[in-house]
mmCIF file of C-alpha atoms in Angstrom:
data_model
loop_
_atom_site.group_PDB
_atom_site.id
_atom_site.type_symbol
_atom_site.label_atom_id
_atom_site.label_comp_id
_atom_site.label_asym_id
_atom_site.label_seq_id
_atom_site.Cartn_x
_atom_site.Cartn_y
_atom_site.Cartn_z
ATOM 1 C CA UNK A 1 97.002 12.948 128.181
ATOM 2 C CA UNK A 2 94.638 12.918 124.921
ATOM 3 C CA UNK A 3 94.734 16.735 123.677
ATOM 4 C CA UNK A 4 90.757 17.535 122.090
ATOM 5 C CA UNK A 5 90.236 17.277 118.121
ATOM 6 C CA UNK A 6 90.224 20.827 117.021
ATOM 7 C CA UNK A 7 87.229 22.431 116.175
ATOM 8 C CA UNK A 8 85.999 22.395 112.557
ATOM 9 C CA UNK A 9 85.812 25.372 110.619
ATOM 10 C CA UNK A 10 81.884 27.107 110.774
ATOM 11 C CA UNK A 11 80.484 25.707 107.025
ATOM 12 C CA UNK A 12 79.841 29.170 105.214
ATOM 13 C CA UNK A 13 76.909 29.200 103.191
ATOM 14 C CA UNK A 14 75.330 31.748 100.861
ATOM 15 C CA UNK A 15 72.438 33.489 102.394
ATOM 16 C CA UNK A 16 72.005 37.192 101.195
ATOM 17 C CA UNK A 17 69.547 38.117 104.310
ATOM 18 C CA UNK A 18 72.285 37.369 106.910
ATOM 19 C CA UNK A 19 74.199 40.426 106.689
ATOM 20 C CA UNK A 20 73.346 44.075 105.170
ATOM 21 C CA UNK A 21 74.914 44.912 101.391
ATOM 22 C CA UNK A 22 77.571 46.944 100.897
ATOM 23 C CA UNK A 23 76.850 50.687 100.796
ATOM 24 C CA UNK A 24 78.986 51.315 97.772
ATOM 25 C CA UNK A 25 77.347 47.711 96.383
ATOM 26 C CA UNK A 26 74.048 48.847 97.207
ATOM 27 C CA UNK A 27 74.013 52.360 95.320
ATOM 28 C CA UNK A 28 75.752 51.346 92.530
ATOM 29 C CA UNK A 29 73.288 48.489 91.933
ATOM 30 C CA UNK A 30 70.642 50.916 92.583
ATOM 31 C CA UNK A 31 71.681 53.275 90.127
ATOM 32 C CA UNK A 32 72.597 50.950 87.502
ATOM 33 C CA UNK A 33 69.115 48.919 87.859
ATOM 34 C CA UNK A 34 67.045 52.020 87.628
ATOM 35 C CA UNK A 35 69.218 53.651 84.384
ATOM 36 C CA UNK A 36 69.027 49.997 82.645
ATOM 37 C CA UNK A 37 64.825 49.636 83.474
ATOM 38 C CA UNK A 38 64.466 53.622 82.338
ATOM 39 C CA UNK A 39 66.222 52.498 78.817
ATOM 40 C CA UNK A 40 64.178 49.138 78.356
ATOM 41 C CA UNK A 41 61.191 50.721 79.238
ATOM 42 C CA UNK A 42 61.647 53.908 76.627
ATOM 43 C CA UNK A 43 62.854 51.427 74.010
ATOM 44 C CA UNK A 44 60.260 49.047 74.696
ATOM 45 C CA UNK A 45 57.755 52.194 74.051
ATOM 46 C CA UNK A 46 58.911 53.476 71.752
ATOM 47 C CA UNK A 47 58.855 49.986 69.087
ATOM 48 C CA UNK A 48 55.413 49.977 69.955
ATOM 49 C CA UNK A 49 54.870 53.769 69.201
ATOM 50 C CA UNK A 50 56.347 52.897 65.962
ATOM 51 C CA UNK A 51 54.230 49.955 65.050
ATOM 52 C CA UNK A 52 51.112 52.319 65.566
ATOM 53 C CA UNK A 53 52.771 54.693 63.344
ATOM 54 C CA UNK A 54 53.145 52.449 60.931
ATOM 55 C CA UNK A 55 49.751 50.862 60.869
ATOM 56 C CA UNK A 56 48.995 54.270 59.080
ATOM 57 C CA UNK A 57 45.487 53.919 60.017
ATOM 58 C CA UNK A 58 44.668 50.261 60.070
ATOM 59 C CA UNK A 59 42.413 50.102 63.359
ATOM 60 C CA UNK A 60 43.302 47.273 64.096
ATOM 61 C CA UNK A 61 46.667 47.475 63.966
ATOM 62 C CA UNK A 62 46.666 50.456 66.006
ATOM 63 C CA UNK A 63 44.564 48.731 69.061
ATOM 64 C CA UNK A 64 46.938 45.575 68.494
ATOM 65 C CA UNK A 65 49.572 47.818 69.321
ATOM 66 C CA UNK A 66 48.549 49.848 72.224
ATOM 67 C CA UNK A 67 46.941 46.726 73.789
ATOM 68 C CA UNK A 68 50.270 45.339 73.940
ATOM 69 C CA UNK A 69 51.877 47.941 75.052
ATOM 70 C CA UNK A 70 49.335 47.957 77.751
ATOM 71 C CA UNK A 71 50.458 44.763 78.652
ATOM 72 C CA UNK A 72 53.532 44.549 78.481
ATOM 73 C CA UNK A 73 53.816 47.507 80.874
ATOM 74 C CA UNK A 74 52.011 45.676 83.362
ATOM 75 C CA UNK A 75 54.111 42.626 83.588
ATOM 76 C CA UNK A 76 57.157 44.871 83.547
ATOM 77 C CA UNK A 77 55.851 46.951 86.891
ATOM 78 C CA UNK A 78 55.493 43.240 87.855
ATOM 79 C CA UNK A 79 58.996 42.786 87.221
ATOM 80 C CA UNK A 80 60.193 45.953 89.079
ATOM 81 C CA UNK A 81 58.099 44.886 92.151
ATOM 82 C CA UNK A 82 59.690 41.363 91.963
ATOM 83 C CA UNK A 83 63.082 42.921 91.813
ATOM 84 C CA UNK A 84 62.653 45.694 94.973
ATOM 85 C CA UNK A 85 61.171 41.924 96.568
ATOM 86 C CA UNK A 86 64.582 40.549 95.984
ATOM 87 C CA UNK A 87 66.663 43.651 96.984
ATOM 88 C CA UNK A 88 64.353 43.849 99.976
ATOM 89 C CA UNK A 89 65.719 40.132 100.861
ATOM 90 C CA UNK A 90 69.334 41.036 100.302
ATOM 91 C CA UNK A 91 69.003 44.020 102.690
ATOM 92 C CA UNK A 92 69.639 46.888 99.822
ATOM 93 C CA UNK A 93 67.804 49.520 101.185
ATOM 94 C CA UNK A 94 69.014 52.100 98.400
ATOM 95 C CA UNK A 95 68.190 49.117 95.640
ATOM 96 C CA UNK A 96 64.824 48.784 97.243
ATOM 97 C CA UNK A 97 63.983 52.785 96.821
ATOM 98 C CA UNK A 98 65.161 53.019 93.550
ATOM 99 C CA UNK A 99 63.301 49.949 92.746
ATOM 100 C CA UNK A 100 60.179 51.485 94.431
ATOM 101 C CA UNK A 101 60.732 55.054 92.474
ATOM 102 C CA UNK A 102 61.186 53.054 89.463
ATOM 103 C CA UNK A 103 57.192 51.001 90.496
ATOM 104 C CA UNK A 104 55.853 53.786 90.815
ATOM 105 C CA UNK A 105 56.811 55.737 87.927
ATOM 106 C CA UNK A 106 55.486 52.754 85.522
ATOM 107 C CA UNK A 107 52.458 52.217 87.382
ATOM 108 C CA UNK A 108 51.639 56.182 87.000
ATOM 109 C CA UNK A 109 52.784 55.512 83.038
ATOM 110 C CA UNK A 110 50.406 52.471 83.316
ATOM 111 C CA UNK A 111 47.496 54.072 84.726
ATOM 112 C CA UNK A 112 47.904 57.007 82.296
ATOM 113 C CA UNK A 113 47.856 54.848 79.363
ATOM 114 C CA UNK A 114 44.818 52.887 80.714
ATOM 115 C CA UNK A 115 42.439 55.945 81.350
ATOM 116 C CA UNK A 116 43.781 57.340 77.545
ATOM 117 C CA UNK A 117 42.715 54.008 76.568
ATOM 118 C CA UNK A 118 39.351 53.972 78.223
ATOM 119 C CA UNK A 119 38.211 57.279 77.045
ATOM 120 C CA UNK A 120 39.135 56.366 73.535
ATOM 121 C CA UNK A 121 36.776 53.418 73.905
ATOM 122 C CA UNK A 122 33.580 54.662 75.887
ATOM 123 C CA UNK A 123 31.287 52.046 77.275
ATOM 124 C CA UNK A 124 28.250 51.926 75.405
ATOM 125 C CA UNK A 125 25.138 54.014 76.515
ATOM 126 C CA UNK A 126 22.434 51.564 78.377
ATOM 127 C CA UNK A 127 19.057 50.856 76.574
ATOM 128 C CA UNK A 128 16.417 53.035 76.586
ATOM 129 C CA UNK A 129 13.322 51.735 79.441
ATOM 130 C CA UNK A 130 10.655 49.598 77.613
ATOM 131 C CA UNK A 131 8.051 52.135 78.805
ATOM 132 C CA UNK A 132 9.739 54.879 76.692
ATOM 133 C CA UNK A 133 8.262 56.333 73.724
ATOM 134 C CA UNK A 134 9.633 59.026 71.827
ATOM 135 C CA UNK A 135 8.166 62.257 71.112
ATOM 136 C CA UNK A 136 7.861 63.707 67.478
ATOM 137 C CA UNK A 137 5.426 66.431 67.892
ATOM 138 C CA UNK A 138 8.161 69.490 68.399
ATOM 139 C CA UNK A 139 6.251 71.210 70.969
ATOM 140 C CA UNK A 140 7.988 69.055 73.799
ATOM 141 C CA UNK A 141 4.288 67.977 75.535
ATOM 142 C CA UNK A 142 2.808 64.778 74.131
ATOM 143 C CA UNK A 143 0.188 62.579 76.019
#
C-alpha cells in the first residue's frame, strides 16, 4: 500500500489587506500618527514664522517665507492623504479617521493661509475702456 505525500504547508505571504488590524494596533497607530503630524506640522510653522520675523521687513524675504510655507503645507496634506490611502489598505479604520481628521485640519490651515495670502496681494484693477475720458470740470456733467 503507498500511503499519500503529506500536504505542504500553505506558503504565508505578507499582504496587509487580507485580514483587519488589530484594534489595540490600530488606535495606538492612530494616535501616535496624528500626535507626531500635529508636532511636525507646528514645528514646521513655526521655523517659517520665524524666518518672516527675522526678515525684519525685507519684502522679499517675507513672501519667500510664506510662499514656502504655503507649499510645504500642501505637499504635507498630500502626505496625510497618502498615509489614510495606506491605512485604508491595511484595514485601520481608526488610522484612517485620524488620518482623515488630521486632512482636514491642514487643508482648513491651508485654505486659511491661501485666502490671507490672496487678500494681501489683490489682483490688479482692469484698464479703464478706450472710450473713457475723464472729467475735470467739478460739476459732475461734461459733454
Amino acid at each position: 500500500m503507498t500511503s499519500a505525500l503529506p500536504e505542504p504547508p500553505p506558503r504565508r505571504t505578507w499582504r496587509p489587506w487580507s485580514r483587519r488590524t488589530s484594534l489595540g494596533q490600530d488606535v495606538g497607530v492612530g494616535i501616535l500618527l496624528f500626535i507626531v503630524e500635529a508636532a511636525v506640522f507646528v514645528a514646521v510653522e513655526f521655523g517659517y514664522g520665524m524666518e518672516v520675523w527675522a526678515a525684519q521687513g525685507h519684502a522679499e524675504q517675507i513672501e519667500a517665507a510664506r510662499l514656502a510655507g504655503l507649499a510645504w503645507t500642501q505637499h504635507f496634506l498630500i502626505a496625510t492623504l497618502v498615509l489614510a490611502g495606506l491605512a485604508l489598505l491595511s484595514r485601520a479604520p481608526w488610522t484612517v479617521l485620524s488620518q482623515l481628521l488630521a486632512a482636514g485640519a491642514v487643508a482648513a490651515l491651508l485654505t486659511l493661509a491661501q485666502h490671507d495670502y490672496d487678500r494681501r496681494h489683490p489682483a490688479p484693477l482692469p484698464p479703464p475702456n478706450p472710450a473713457y475720458t475723464p472729467c475735470f470740470s467739478g460739476s459732475g456733467r461734461c459733454n
